């Protein structure tokens, strides 16, 4: 319903800075927003169901991929996928390369550019510590007044999702977003309209790390092919020769 209660709960649970605009101010829904270092989740409004219809609200946050591209791209293993579903981040080993931001197909991770000495990559935590240590629901799922968010085992949620679609074909399109996209995600969605109308990106079913590995292997094979290798060595030899010539010319000039 666009109440933004999930945003407020996320802010509290993760001890994020207070927002510039109150969570009760729904004027922010007049513009499309994306996550920021201080906002792990944002709700956007779409008039996608046709003129005269009620607006549709969509919550946006890290989708916690089953095979996360951010973790695959991170060479220091600052990101890891937990058995419980959360993609967790260890700032103590992060080197700030921001490859995770480039790799994420959903363009979710953000960076604390304003913190020169201790910048971190910021995104939804799935309330991992809260779920694990306190046996509580994620803040957004607990606070939602209309139960738009359901938390549980992924297999159980898929059963619930497909059951809802089957029983309410006029209410939902036959697509669970996140069931198969990029190998599947831990955040999944049901919708009354095609997801493209809600700003969702159309993605392949193949996990992004596998696609990236295919590209990397192709590039590696190309870079070390005989022709390219010869070209690289030729360039090194030419540079060395040019450097020697310049050095020789310098000696001759100096002695005269």
JSON list of C-alpha atoms in Angstrom, two decimals:
[
{"chain": "A", "resi": 1, "resn": "UNK", "atom": "CA", "xyz": [0.00, 0.00, 0.00]},
{"chain": "A", "resi": 2, "resn": "UNK", "atom": "CA", "xyz": [3.03, 2.29, -0.16]},
{"chain": "A", "resi": 3, "resn": "UNK", "atom": "CA", "xyz": [3.08, 3.09, 3.55]},
{"chain": "A", "resi": 4, "resn": "UNK", "atom": "CA", "xyz": [6.91, 2.89, 3.72]},
{"chain": "A", "resi": 5, "resn": "UNK", "atom": "CA", "xyz": [6.75, 1.06, 7.06]},
{"chain": "A", "resi": 6, "resn": "UNK", "atom": "CA", "xyz": [9.29, -1.44, 5.74]},
{"chain": "A", "resi": 7, "resn": "UNK", "atom": "CA", "xyz": [11.73, 1.41, 5.03]},
{"chain": "A", "resi": 8, "resn": "UNK", "atom": "CA", "xyz": [11.34, 2.72, 8.58]},
{"chain": "A", "resi": 9, "resn": "UNK", "atom": "CA", "xyz": [11.81, -0.74, 10.11]},
{"chain": "A", "resi": 10, "resn": "UNK", "atom": "CA", "xyz": [14.90, -1.38, 7.97]},
{"chain": "A", "resi": 11, "resn": "UNK", "atom": "CA", "xyz": [16.35, 1.94, 9.08]},
{"chain": "A", "resi": 12, "resn": "UNK", "atom": "CA", "xyz": [15.82, 1.09, 12.75]},
{"chain": "A", "resi": 13, "resn": "UNK", "atom": "CA", "xyz": [17.02, -2.52, 12.66]},
{"chain": "A", "resi": 14, "resn": "UNK", "atom": "CA", "xyz": [20.20, -1.66, 10.74]},
{"chain": "A", "resi": 15, "resn": "UNK", "atom": "CA", "xyz": [20.84, 1.55, 12.71]},
{"chain": "A", "resi": 16, "resn": "UNK", "atom": "CA", "xyz": [21.02, 3.66, 9.58]},
{"chain": "A", "resi": 17, "resn": "UNK", "atom": "CA", "xyz": [21.17, 7.48, 9.61]},
{"chain": "A", "resi": 18, "resn": "UNK", "atom": "CA", "xyz": [17.80, 9.23, 9.94]},
{"chain": "A", "resi": 19, "resn": "UNK", "atom": "CA", "xyz": [16.29, 10.11, 6.55]},
{"chain": "A", "resi": 20, "resn": "UNK", "atom": "CA", "xyz": [16.18, 13.63, 5.21]},
{"chain": "A", "resi": 21, "resn": "UNK", "atom": "CA", "xyz": [12.45, 13.17, 4.62]},
{"chain": "A", "resi": 22, "resn": "UNK", "atom": "CA", "xyz": [10.18, 11.56, 7.20]},
{"chain": "A", "resi": 23, "resn": "UNK", "atom": "CA", "xyz": [9.04, 8.02, 6.44]},
{"chain": "A", "resi": 24, "resn": "UNK", "atom": "CA", "xyz": [5.49, 9.31, 6.82]},
{"chain": "A", "resi": 25, "resn": "UNK", "atom": "CA", "xyz": [6.00, 11.74, 3.96]},
{"chain": "A", "resi": 26, "resn": "UNK", "atom": "CA", "xyz": [4.70, 9.89, 0.90]},
{"chain": "A", "resi": 27, "resn": "UNK", "atom": "CA", "xyz": [5.70, 12.70, -1.47]},
{"chain": "A", "resi": 28, "resn": "UNK", "atom": "CA", "xyz": [8.95, 10.80, -2.11]},
{"chain": "A", "resi": 29, "resn": "UNK", "atom": "CA", "xyz": [6.86, 8.31, -4.08]},
{"chain": "A", "resi": 30, "resn": "UNK", "atom": "CA", "xyz": [6.48, 10.93, -6.80]},
{"chain": "A", "resi": 31, "resn": "UNK", "atom": "CA", "xyz": [9.94, 10.01, -8.05]},
{"chain": "A", "resi": 32, "resn": "UNK", "atom": "CA", "xyz": [11.61, 6.69, -8.68]},
{"chain": "A", "resi": 33, "resn": "UNK", "atom": "CA", "xyz": [14.30, 5.91, -6.14]},
{"chain": "A", "resi": 34, "resn": "UNK", "atom": "CA", "xyz": [17.08, 3.38, -5.80]},
{"chain": "A", "resi": 35, "resn": "UNK", "atom": "CA", "xyz": [18.89, 2.09, -2.75]},
{"chain": "A", "resi": 36, "resn": "UNK", "atom": "CA", "xyz": [21.65, 4.21, -1.18]},
{"chain": "A", "resi": 37, "resn": "UNK", "atom": "CA", "xyz": [24.23, 3.66, 1.58]},
{"chain": "A", "resi": 38, "resn": "UNK", "atom": "CA", "xyz": [21.66, 5.00, 4.04]},
{"chain": "A", "resi": 39, "resn": "UNK", "atom": "CA", "xyz": [18.64, 3.25, 2.51]},
{"chain": "A", "resi": 40, "resn": "UNK", "atom": "CA", "xyz": [18.85, -0.51, 2.17]},
{"chain": "A", "resi": 41, "resn": "UNK", "atom": "CA", "xyz": [15.30, -0.72, 0.85]},
{"chain": "A", "resi": 42, "resn": "UNK", "atom": "CA", "xyz": [13.05, 1.68, -1.04]},
{"chain": "A", "resi": 43, "resn": "UNK", "atom": "CA", "xyz": [9.44, 1.54, -2.18]},
{"chain": "A", "resi": 44, "resn": "UNK", "atom": "CA", "xyz": [8.49, 2.90, -5.58]},
{"chain": "A", "resi": 45, "resn": "UNK", "atom": "CA", "xyz": [5.06, 3.64, -7.03]},
{"chain": "A", "resi": 46, "resn": "UNK", "atom": "CA", "xyz": [3.96, 2.69, -10.54]},
{"chain": "A", "resi": 47, "resn": "UNK", "atom": "CA", "xyz": [0.81, 3.54, -12.45]},
{"chain": "A", "resi": 48, "resn": "UNK", "atom": "CA", "xyz": [1.16, 0.37, -14.46]},
{"chain": "A", "resi": 49, "resn": "UNK", "atom": "CA", "xyz": [-2.29, -1.18, -14.28]},
{"chain": "A", "resi": 50, "resn": "UNK", "atom": "CA", "xyz": [-4.00, 1.29, -16.58]},
{"chain": "A", "resi": 51, "resn": "UNK", "atom": "CA", "xyz": [-5.70, 4.66, -16.27]},
{"chain": "A", "resi": 52, "resn": "UNK", "atom": "CA", "xyz": [-8.08, 4.89, -13.36]},
{"chain": "A", "resi": 53, "resn": "UNK", "atom": "CA", "xyz": [-6.57, 1.86, -11.60]},
{"chain": "A", "resi": 54, "resn": "UNK", "atom": "CA", "xyz": [-4.91, 1.92, -8.22]},
{"chain": "A", "resi": 55, "resn": "UNK", "atom": "CA", "xyz": [-1.14, 2.41, -8.27]},
{"chain": "A", "resi": 56, "resn": "UNK", "atom": "CA", "xyz": [1.16, -0.55, -7.71]},
{"chain": "A", "resi": 57, "resn": "UNK", "atom": "CA", "xyz": [3.95, -0.36, -5.15]},
{"chain": "A", "resi": 58, "resn": "UNK", "atom": "CA", "xyz": [7.19, -2.28, -5.43]},
{"chain": "A", "resi": 59, "resn": "UNK", "atom": "CA", "xyz": [9.85, -2.79, -2.76]},
{"chain": "A", "resi": 60, "resn": "UNK", "atom": "CA", "xyz": [13.44, -2.80, -3.97]},
{"chain": "A", "resi": 61, "resn": "UNK", "atom": "CA", "xyz": [16.45, -4.23, -2.08]},
{"chain": "A", "resi": 62, "resn": "UNK", "atom": "CA", "xyz": [19.19, -6.84, -2.47]},
{"chain": "A", "resi": 63, "resn": "UNK", "atom": "CA", "xyz": [17.58, -10.00, -3.83]},
{"chain": "A", "resi": 64, "resn": "UNK", "atom": "CA", "xyz": [20.16, -12.31, -2.21]},
{"chain": "A", "resi": 65, "resn": "UNK", "atom": "CA", "xyz": [20.85, -14.48, -5.26]},
{"chain": "A", "resi": 66, "resn": "UNK", "atom": "CA", "xyz": [21.31, -18.21, -4.82]},
{"chain": "A", "resi": 67, "resn": "UNK", "atom": "CA", "xyz": [24.55, -17.88, -6.80]},
{"chain": "A", "resi": 68, "resn": "UNK", "atom": "CA", "xyz": [25.47, -14.23, -6.13]},
{"chain": "A", "resi": 69, "resn": "UNK", "atom": "CA", "xyz": [27.47, -12.43, -8.78]},
{"chain": "A", "resi": 70, "resn": "UNK", "atom": "CA", "xyz": [28.85, -10.04, -6.14]},
{"chain": "A", "resi": 71, "resn": "UNK", "atom": "CA", "xyz": [30.44, -12.94, -4.25]},
{"chain": "A", "resi": 72, "resn": "UNK", "atom": "CA", "xyz": [31.83, -14.43, -7.46]},
{"chain": "A", "resi": 73, "resn": "UNK", "atom": "CA", "xyz": [33.40, -11.11, -8.47]},
{"chain": "A", "resi": 74, "resn": "UNK", "atom": "CA", "xyz": [34.94, -10.45, -5.04]},
{"chain": "A", "resi": 75, "resn": "UNK", "atom": "CA", "xyz": [38.53, -11.74, -5.05]},
{"chain": "A", "resi": 76, "resn": "UNK", "atom": "CA", "xyz": [38.97, -11.24, -1.29]},
{"chain": "A", "resi": 77, "resn": "UNK", "atom": "CA", "xyz": [35.74, -13.08, -0.40]},
{"chain": "A", "resi": 78, "resn": "UNK", "atom": "CA", "xyz": [34.15, -10.10, 1.32]},
{"chain": "A", "resi": 79, "resn": "UNK", "atom": "CA", "xyz": [30.77, -11.47, 0.17]},
{"chain": "A", "resi": 80, "resn": "UNK", "atom": "CA", "xyz": [29.51, -14.94, 0.96]},
{"chain": "A", "resi": 81, "resn": "UNK", "atom": "CA", "xyz": [26.22, -16.81, 0.68]},
{"chain": "A", "resi": 82, "resn": "UNK", "atom": "CA", "xyz": [24.95, -18.18, 3.98]},
{"chain": "A", "resi": 83, "resn": "UNK", "atom": "CA", "xyz": [23.05, -21.47, 4.29]},
{"chain": "A", "resi": 84, "resn": "UNK", "atom": "CA", "xyz": [20.05, -19.47, 5.48]},
{"chain": "A", "resi": 85, "resn": "UNK", "atom": "CA", "xyz": [19.86, -17.46, 2.26]},
{"chain": "A", "resi": 86, "resn": "UNK", "atom": "CA", "xyz": [21.46, -14.13, 3.12]},
{"chain": "A", "resi": 87, "resn": "UNK", "atom": "CA", "xyz": [24.36, -12.77, 1.09]},
{"chain": "A", "resi": 88, "resn": "UNK", "atom": "CA", "xyz": [26.53, -11.36, 3.87]},
{"chain": "A", "resi": 89, "resn": "UNK", "atom": "CA", "xyz": [29.35, -8.81, 3.68]},
{"chain": "A", "resi": 90, "resn": "UNK", "atom": "CA", "xyz": [32.57, -8.64, 5.69]},
{"chain": "A", "resi": 91, "resn": "UNK", "atom": "CA", "xyz": [33.85, -5.06, 5.62]},
{"chain": "A", "resi": 92, "resn": "UNK", "atom": "CA", "xyz": [37.06, -6.04, 7.43]},
{"chain": "A", "resi": 93, "resn": "UNK", "atom": "CA", "xyz": [38.47, -7.76, 4.34]},
{"chain": "A", "resi": 94, "resn": "UNK", "atom": "CA", "xyz": [36.94, -5.50, 1.67]},
{"chain": "A", "resi": 95, "resn": "UNK", "atom": "CA", "xyz": [39.53, -3.60, -0.39]},
{"chain": "A", "resi": 96, "resn": "UNK", "atom": "CA", "xyz": [37.07, -1.20, -2.00]},
{"chain": "A", "resi": 97, "resn": "UNK", "atom": "CA", "xyz": [37.50, -2.44, -5.58]},
{"chain": "A", "resi": 98, "resn": "UNK", "atom": "CA", "xyz": [33.71, -2.22, -6.10]},
{"chain": "A", "resi": 99, "resn": "UNK", "atom": "CA", "xyz": [33.68, -5.13, -8.55]},
{"chain": "A", "resi": 100, "resn": "UNK", "atom": "CA", "xyz": [30.55, -6.28, -6.72]},
{"chain": "A", "resi": 101, "resn": "UNK", "atom": "CA", "xyz": [28.73, -3.15, -7.84]},
{"chain": "A", "resi": 102, "resn": "UNK", "atom": "CA", "xyz": [29.62, -3.86, -11.46]},
{"chain": "A", "resi": 103, "resn": "UNK", "atom": "CA", "xyz": [28.73, -7.55, -11.20]},
{"chain": "A", "resi": 104, "resn": "UNK", "atom": "CA", "xyz": [25.28, -7.20, -9.59]},
{"chain": "A", "resi": 105, "resn": "UNK", "atom": "CA", "xyz": [22.59, -7.67, -12.27]},
{"chain": "A", "resi": 106, "resn": "UNK", "atom": "CA", "xyz": [20.14, -5.72, -10.13]},
{"chain": "A", "resi": 107, "resn": "UNK", "atom": "CA", "xyz": [22.44, -2.73, -9.55]},
{"chain": "A", "resi": 108, "resn": "UNK", "atom": "CA", "xyz": [21.95, -2.89, -5.79]},
{"chain": "A", "resi": 109, "resn": "UNK", "atom": "CA", "xyz": [25.25, -2.51, -3.88]},
{"chain": "A", "resi": 110, "resn": "UNK", "atom": "CA", "xyz": [26.13, 1.11, -3.08]},
{"chain": "A", "resi": 111, "resn": "UNK", "atom": "CA", "xyz": [29.33, 2.65, -1.72]},
{"chain": "A", "resi": 112, "resn": "UNK", "atom": "CA", "xyz": [30.12, 5.12, 1.04]},
{"chain": "A", "resi": 113, "resn": "UNK", "atom": "CA", "xyz": [32.05, 7.58, -1.10]},
{"chain": "A", "resi": 114, "resn": "UNK", "atom": "CA", "xyz": [31.76, 10.23, 1.60]},
{"chain": "A", "resi": 115, "resn": "UNK", "atom": "CA", "xyz": [33.82, 8.15, 4.06]},
{"chain": "A", "resi": 116, "resn": "UNK", "atom": "CA", "xyz": [37.39, 8.48, 2.82]},
{"chain": "A", "resi": 117, "resn": "UNK", "atom": "CA", "xyz": [39.08, 6.31, 5.47]},
{"chain": "A", "resi": 118, "resn": "UNK", "atom": "CA", "xyz": [36.54, 3.55, 6.13]},
{"chain": "A", "resi": 119, "resn": "UNK", "atom": "CA", "xyz": [34.17, 3.28, 3.15]},
{"chain": "A", "resi": 120, "resn": "UNK", "atom": "CA", "xyz": [31.94, 0.21, 2.95]},
{"chain": "A", "resi": 121, "resn": "UNK", "atom": "CA", "xyz": [29.73, -1.45, 0.37]},
{"chain": "A", "resi": 122, "resn": "UNK", "atom": "CA", "xyz": [26.16, -1.10, 1.62]},
{"chain": "A", "resi": 123, "resn": "UNK", "atom": "CA", "xyz": [23.09, -3.20, 0.90]},
{"chain": "A", "resi": 124, "resn": "UNK", "atom": "CA", "xyz": [20.22, -5.12, 2.51]},
{"chain": "A", "resi": 125, "resn": "UNK", "atom": "CA", "xyz": [21.52, -7.62, 5.08]},
{"chain": "A", "resi": 126, "resn": "UNK", "atom": "CA", "xyz": [18.39, -9.81, 5.11]},
{"chain": "A", "resi": 127, "resn": "UNK", "atom": "CA", "xyz": [18.49, -8.95, 8.83]},
{"chain": "A", "resi": 128, "resn": "UNK", "atom": "CA", "xyz": [20.88, -11.89, 9.11]},
{"chain": "A", "resi": 129, "resn": "UNK", "atom": "CA", "xyz": [22.07, -11.26, 12.67]},
{"chain": "A", "resi": 130, "resn": "UNK", "atom": "CA", "xyz": [18.52, -10.58, 13.86]},
{"chain": "A", "resi": 131, "resn": "UNK", "atom": "CA", "xyz": [17.18, -13.77, 12.29]},
{"chain": "A", "resi": 132, "resn": "UNK", "atom": "CA", "xyz": [20.09, -15.92, 13.45]},
{"chain": "A", "resi": 133, "resn": "UNK", "atom": "CA", "xyz": [20.72, -14.61, 16.95]},
{"chain": "A", "resi": 134, "resn": "UNK", "atom": "CA", "xyz": [17.30, -13.33, 18.00]},
{"chain": "A", "resi": 135, "resn": "UNK", "atom": "CA", "xyz": [15.10, -15.76, 16.09]},
{"chain": "A", "resi": 136, "resn": "UNK", "atom": "CA", "xyz": [13.06, -12.85, 14.74]},
{"chain": "A", "resi": 137, "resn": "UNK", "atom": "CA", "xyz": [11.67, -11.99, 11.33]},
{"chain": "A", "resi": 138, "resn": "UNK", "atom": "CA", "xyz": [13.45, -9.45, 9.14]},
{"chain": "A", "resi": 139, "resn": "UNK", "atom": "CA", "xyz": [12.35, -5.97, 10.16]},
{"chain": "A", "resi": 140, "resn": "UNK", "atom": "CA", "xyz": [10.41, -5.30, 6.96]},
{"chain": "A", "resi": 141, "resn": "UNK", "atom": "CA", "xyz": [8.49, -8.59, 7.13]},
{"chain": "A", "resi": 142, "resn": "UNK", "atom": "CA", "xyz": [7.62, -8.09, 10.79]},
{"chain": "A", "resi": 143, "resn": "UNK", "atom": "CA", "xyz": [6.31, -4.54, 10.41]},
{"chain": "A", "resi": 144, "resn": "UNK", "atom": "CA", "xyz": [4.29, -4.79, 7.17]},
{"chain": "A", "resi": 145, "resn": "UNK", "atom": "CA", "xyz": [0.67, -3.97, 8.12]},
{"chain": "A", "resi": 146, "resn": "UNK", "atom": "CA", "xyz": [-0.87, -5.84, 5.18]},
{"chain": "A", "resi": 147, "resn": "UNK", "atom": "CA", "xyz": [1.53, -8.80, 5.13]},
{"chain": "A", "resi": 148, "resn": "UNK", "atom": "CA", "xyz": [2.77, -7.98, 1.65]},
{"chain": "A", "resi": 149, "resn": "UNK", "atom": "CA", "xyz": [6.04, -9.64, 2.71]},
{"chain": "A", "resi": 150, "resn": "UNK", "atom": "CA", "xyz": [6.18, -13.31, 3.71]},
{"chain": "A", "resi": 151, "resn": "UNK", "atom": "CA", "xyz": [9.32, -14.81, 5.24]},
{"chain": "A", "resi": 152, "resn": "UNK", "atom": "CA", "xyz": [10.16, -18.51, 5.37]},
{"chain": "A", "resi": 153, "resn": "UNK", "atom": "CA", "xyz": [11.87, -21.37, 3.58]},
{"chain": "A", "resi": 154, "resn": "UNK", "atom": "CA", "xyz": [12.28, -20.72, -0.11]},
{"chain": "A", "resi": 155, "resn": "UNK", "atom": "CA", "xyz": [10.70, -24.03, -1.15]},
{"chain": "A", "resi": 156, "resn": "UNK", "atom": "CA", "xyz": [7.67, -23.33, 1.03]},
{"chain": "A", "resi": 157, "resn": "UNK", "atom": "CA", "xyz": [7.30, -19.81, -0.35]},
{"chain": "A", "resi": 158, "resn": "UNK", "atom": "CA", "xyz": [7.39, -21.09, -3.93]},
{"chain": "A", "resi": 159, "resn": "UNK", "atom": "CA", "xyz": [4.56, -23.48, -3.07]},
{"chain": "A", "resi": 160, "resn": "UNK", "atom": "CA", "xyz": [2.58, -20.60, -1.58]},
{"chain": "A", "resi": 161, "resn": "UNK", "atom": "CA", "xyz": [3.31, -18.38, -4.58]},
{"chain": "A", "resi": 162, "resn": "UNK", "atom": "CA", "xyz": [2.20, -20.88, -7.21]},
{"chain": "A", "resi": 163, "resn": "UNK", "atom": "CA", "xyz": [-0.85, -21.78, -5.15]},
{"chain": "A", "resi": 164, "resn": "UNK", "atom": "CA", "xyz": [-1.88, -18.12, -5.05]},
{"chain": "A", "resi": 165, "resn": "UNK", "atom": "CA", "xyz": [-1.42, -17.79, -8.80]},
{"chain": "A", "resi": 166, "resn": "UNK", "atom": "CA", "xyz": [-3.49, -20.93, -9.43]},
{"chain": "A", "resi": 167, "resn": "UNK", "atom": "CA", "xyz": [-6.32, -19.83, -7.14]},
{"chain": "A", "resi": 168, "resn": "UNK", "atom": "CA", "xyz": [-6.30, -16.19, -8.27]},
{"chain": "A", "resi": 169, "resn": "UNK", "atom": "CA", "xyz": [-5.47, -16.16, -12.01]},
{"chain": "A", "resi": 170, "resn": "UNK", "atom": "CA", "xyz": [-7.13, -12.77, -12.40]},
{"chain": "A", "resi": 171, "resn": "UNK", "atom": "CA", "xyz": [-5.08, -11.22, -9.64]},
{"chain": "A", "resi": 172, "resn": "UNK", "atom": "CA", "xyz": [-1.58, -12.41, -10.52]},
{"chain": "A", "resi": 173, "resn": "UNK", "atom": "CA", "xyz": [0.37, -12.98, -13.72]},
{"chain": "A", "resi": 174, "resn": "UNK", "atom": "CA", "xyz": [1.81, -16.48, -14.01]},
{"chain": "A", "resi": 175, "resn": "UNK", "atom": "CA", "xyz": [5.38, -15.54, -13.10]},
{"chain": "A", "resi": 176, "resn": "UNK", "atom": "CA", "xyz": [7.26, -15.68, -9.82]},
{"chain": "A", "resi": 177, "resn": "UNK", "atom": "CA", "xyz": [10.08, -13.21, -10.33]},
{"chain": "A", "resi": 178, "resn": "UNK", "atom": "CA", "xyz": [13.23, -14.59, -8.75]},
{"chain": "A", "resi": 179, "resn": "UNK", "atom": "CA", "xyz": [12.27, -18.24, -9.01]},
{"chain": "A", "resi": 180, "resn": "UNK", "atom": "CA", "xyz": [14.52, -18.76, -12.03]},
{"chain": "A", "resi": 181, "resn": "UNK", "atom": "CA", "xyz": [16.10, -15.39, -12.85]},
{"chain": "A", "resi": 182, "resn": "UNK", "atom": "CA", "xyz": [19.93, -15.67, -12.72]},
{"chain": "A", "resi": 183, "resn": "UNK", "atom": "CA", "xyz": [19.64, -19.08, -11.11]},
{"chain": "A", "resi": 184, "resn": "UNK", "atom": "CA", "xyz": [17.10, -17.97, -8.53]},
{"chain": "A", "resi": 185, "resn": "UNK", "atom": "CA", "xyz": [17.00, -15.44, -5.70]},
{"chain": "A", "resi": 186, "resn": "UNK", "atom": "CA", "xyz": [16.00, -15.49, -2.06]},
{"chain": "A", "resi": 187, "resn": "UNK", "atom": "CA", "xyz": [13.73, -12.47, -2.58]},
{"chain": "A", "resi": 188, "resn": "UNK", "atom": "CA", "xyz": [10.83, -13.31, -4.88]},
{"chain": "A", "resi": 189, "resn": "UNK", "atom": "CA", "xyz": [7.84, -11.37, -6.16]},
{"chain": "A", "resi": 190, "resn": "UNK", "atom": "CA", "xyz": [4.25, -11.81, -7.26]},
{"chain": "A", "resi": 191, "resn": "UNK", "atom": "CA", "xyz": [2.62, -9.13, -9.41]},
{"chain": "A", "resi": 192, "resn": "UNK", "atom": "CA", "xyz": [-0.64, -8.23, -11.10]},
{"chain": "A", "resi": 193, "resn": "UNK", "atom": "CA", "xyz": [1.16, -6.79, -14.13]},
{"chain": "A", "resi": 194, "resn": "UNK", "atom": "CA", "xyz": [4.24, -7.78, -16.14]},
{"chain": "A", "resi": 195, "resn": "UNK", "atom": "CA", "xyz": [7.37, -7.06, -14.15]},
{"chain": "A", "resi": 196, "resn": "UNK", "atom": "CA", "xyz": [8.87, -4.96, -16.95]},
{"chain": "A", "resi": 197, "resn": "UNK", "atom": "CA", "xyz": [6.20, -2.35, -16.21]},
{"chain": "A", "resi": 198, "resn": "UNK", "atom": "CA", "xyz": [7.52, -2.13, -12.65]},
{"chain": "A", "resi": 199, "resn": "UNK", "atom": "CA", "xyz": [11.11, -1.49, -13.60]},
{"chain": "A", "resi": 200, "resn": "UNK", "atom": "CA", "xyz": [12.28, -5.10, -13.13]},
{"chain": "A", "resi": 201, "resn": "UNK", "atom": "CA", "xyz": [15.11, -6.09, -15.44]},
{"chain": "A", "resi": 202, "resn": "UNK", "atom": "CA", "xyz": [14.65, -9.05, -17.78]},
{"chain": "A", "resi": 203, "resn": "UNK", "atom": "CA", "xyz": [17.40, -11.53, -16.96]},
{"chain": "A", "resi": 204, "resn": "UNK", "atom": "CA", "xyz": [18.48, -14.99, -18.15]},
{"chain": "A", "resi": 205, "resn": "UNK", "atom": "CA", "xyz": [17.94, -18.08, -16.05]},
{"chain": "A", "resi": 206, "resn": "UNK", "atom": "CA", "xyz": [21.63, -18.92, -16.04]},
{"chain": "A", "resi": 207, "resn": "UNK", "atom": "CA", "xyz": [23.42, -17.67, -12.90]},
{"chain": "A", "resi": 208, "resn": "UNK", "atom": "CA", "xyz": [25.49, -14.55, -13.52]},
{"chain": "A", "resi": 209, "resn": "UNK", "atom": "CA", "xyz": [28.74, -16.06, -12.11]},
{"chain": "A", "resi": 210, "resn": "UNK", "atom": "CA", "xyz": [28.59, -18.78, -14.77]},
{"chain": "A", "resi": 211, "resn": "UNK", "atom": "CA", "xyz": [28.05, -16.21, -17.50]},
{"chain": "A", "resi": 212, "resn": "UNK", "atom": "CA", "xyz": [30.95, -14.17, -16.15]},
{"chain": "A", "resi": 213, "resn": "UNK", "atom": "CA", "xyz": [33.19, -17.24, -16.01]},
{"chain": "A", "resi": 214, "resn": "UNK", "atom": "CA", "xyz": [32.35, -18.04, -19.65]},
{"chain": "A", "resi": 215, "resn": "UNK", "atom": "CA", "xyz": [33.31, -14.51, -20.68]},
{"chain": "A", "resi": 216, "resn": "UNK", "atom": "CA", "xyz": [36.48, -14.59, -18.56]},
{"chain": "A", "resi": 217, "resn": "UNK", "atom": "CA", "xyz": [37.55, -17.92, -20.04]},
{"chain": "A", "resi": 218, "resn": "UNK", "atom": "CA", "xyz": [36.92, -16.63, -23.56]},
{"chain": "A", "resi": 219, "resn": "UNK", "atom": "CA", "xyz": [38.96, -13.50, -22.89]},
{"chain": "A", "resi": 220, "resn": "UNK", "atom": "CA", "xyz": [41.73, -15.55, -21.31]},
{"chain": "A", "resi": 221, "resn": "UNK", "atom": "CA", "xyz": [41.86, -17.85, -24.33]},
{"chain": "A", "resi": 222, "resn": "UNK", "atom": "CA", "xyz": [41.93, -14.86, -26.67]},
{"chain": "A", "resi": 223, "resn": "UNK", "atom": "CA", "xyz": [44.62, -13.01, -24.73]},
{"chain": "A", "resi": 224, "resn": "UNK", "atom": "CA", "xyz": [46.93, -16.04, -24.79]},
{"chain": "A", "resi": 225, "resn": "UNK", "atom": "CA", "xyz": [46.30, -17.14, -28.34]},
{"chain": "A", "resi": 226, "resn": "UNK", "atom": "CA", "xyz": [49.53, -17.41, -30.48]},
{"chain": "A", "resi": 227, "resn": "UNK", "atom": "CA", "xyz": [48.74, -14.29, -32.53]},
{"chain": "A", "resi": 228, "resn": "UNK", "atom": "CA", "xyz": [47.99, -12.10, -29.54]},
{"chain": "A", "resi": 229, "resn": "UNK", "atom": "CA", "xyz": [50.89, -13.56, -27.56]},
{"chain": "A", "resi": 230, "resn": "UNK", "atom": "CA", "xyz": [53.23, -12.84, -30.47]},
{"chain": "A", "resi": 231, "resn": "UNK", "atom": "CA", "xyz": [51.83, -9.32, -30.68]},
{"chain": "A", "resi": 232, "resn": "UNK", "atom": "CA", "xyz": [52.36, -8.75, -26.97]},
{"chain": "A", "resi": 233, "resn": "UNK", "atom": "CA", "xyz": [55.95, -10.06, -27.09]},
{"chain": "A", "resi": 234, "resn": "UNK", "atom": "CA", "xyz": [56.59, -8.06, -30.24]},
{"chain": "A", "resi": 235, "resn": "UNK", "atom": "CA", "xyz": [55.39, -4.95, -28.44]},
{"chain": "A", "resi": 236, "resn": "UNK", "atom": "CA", "xyz": [57.70, -5.64, -25.51]},
{"chain": "A", "resi": 237, "resn": "UNK", "atom": "CA", "xyz": [60.64, -6.27, -27.80]},
{"chain": "A", "resi": 238, "resn": "UNK", "atom": "CA", "xyz": [59.93, -3.09, -29.80]},
{"chain": "A", "resi": 239, "resn": "UNK", "atom": "CA", "xyz": [59.67, -1.05, -26.62]},
{"chain": "A", "resi": 240, "resn": "UNK", "atom": "CA", "xyz": [62.94, -2.51, -25.34]},
{"chain": "A", "resi": 241, "resn": "UNK", "atom": "CA", "xyz": [64.67, -1.80, -28.65]},
{"chain": "A", "resi": 242, "resn": "UNK", "atom": "CA", "xyz": [63.33, 1.76, -28.73]},
{"chain": "A", "resi": 243, "resn": "UNK", "atom": "CA", "xyz": [64.54, 2.30, -25.17]},
{"chain": "A", "resi": 244, "resn": "UNK", "atom": "CA", "xyz": [68.00, 0.98, -26.04]},
{"chain": "A", "resi": 245, "resn": "UNK", "atom": "CA", "xyz": [68.21, 3.22, -29.11]},
{"chain": "A", "resi": 246, "resn": "UNK", "atom": "CA", "xyz": [67.28, 6.25, -27.03]},
{"chain": "A", "resi": 247, "resn": "UNK", "atom": "CA", "xyz": [69.87, 5.32, -24.43]},
{"chain": "A", "resi": 248, "resn": "UNK", "atom": "CA", "xyz": [72.52, 4.89, -27.14]},
{"chain": "A", "resi": 249, "resn": "UNK", "atom": "CA", "xyz": [71.66, 8.22, -28.71]},
{"chain": "A", "resi": 250, "resn": "UNK", "atom": "CA", "xyz": [71.90, 9.85, -25.35]},
{"chain": "A", "resi": 251, "resn": "UNK", "atom": "CA", "xyz": [75.45, 8.52, -24.81]},
{"chain": "A", "resi": 252, "resn": "UNK", "atom": "CA", "xyz": [76.59, 9.65, -28.23]},
{"chain": "A", "resi": 253, "resn": "UNK", "atom": "CA", "xyz": [75.20, 13.10, -27.64]},
{"chain": "A", "resi": 254, "resn": "UNK", "atom": "CA", "xyz": [76.83, 13.29, -24.27]},
{"chain": "A", "resi": 255, "resn": "UNK", "atom": "CA", "xyz": [80.30, 12.33, -25.51]},
{"chain": "A", "resi": 256, "resn": "UNK", "atom": "CA", "xyz": [80.29, 14.83, -28.35]}
]
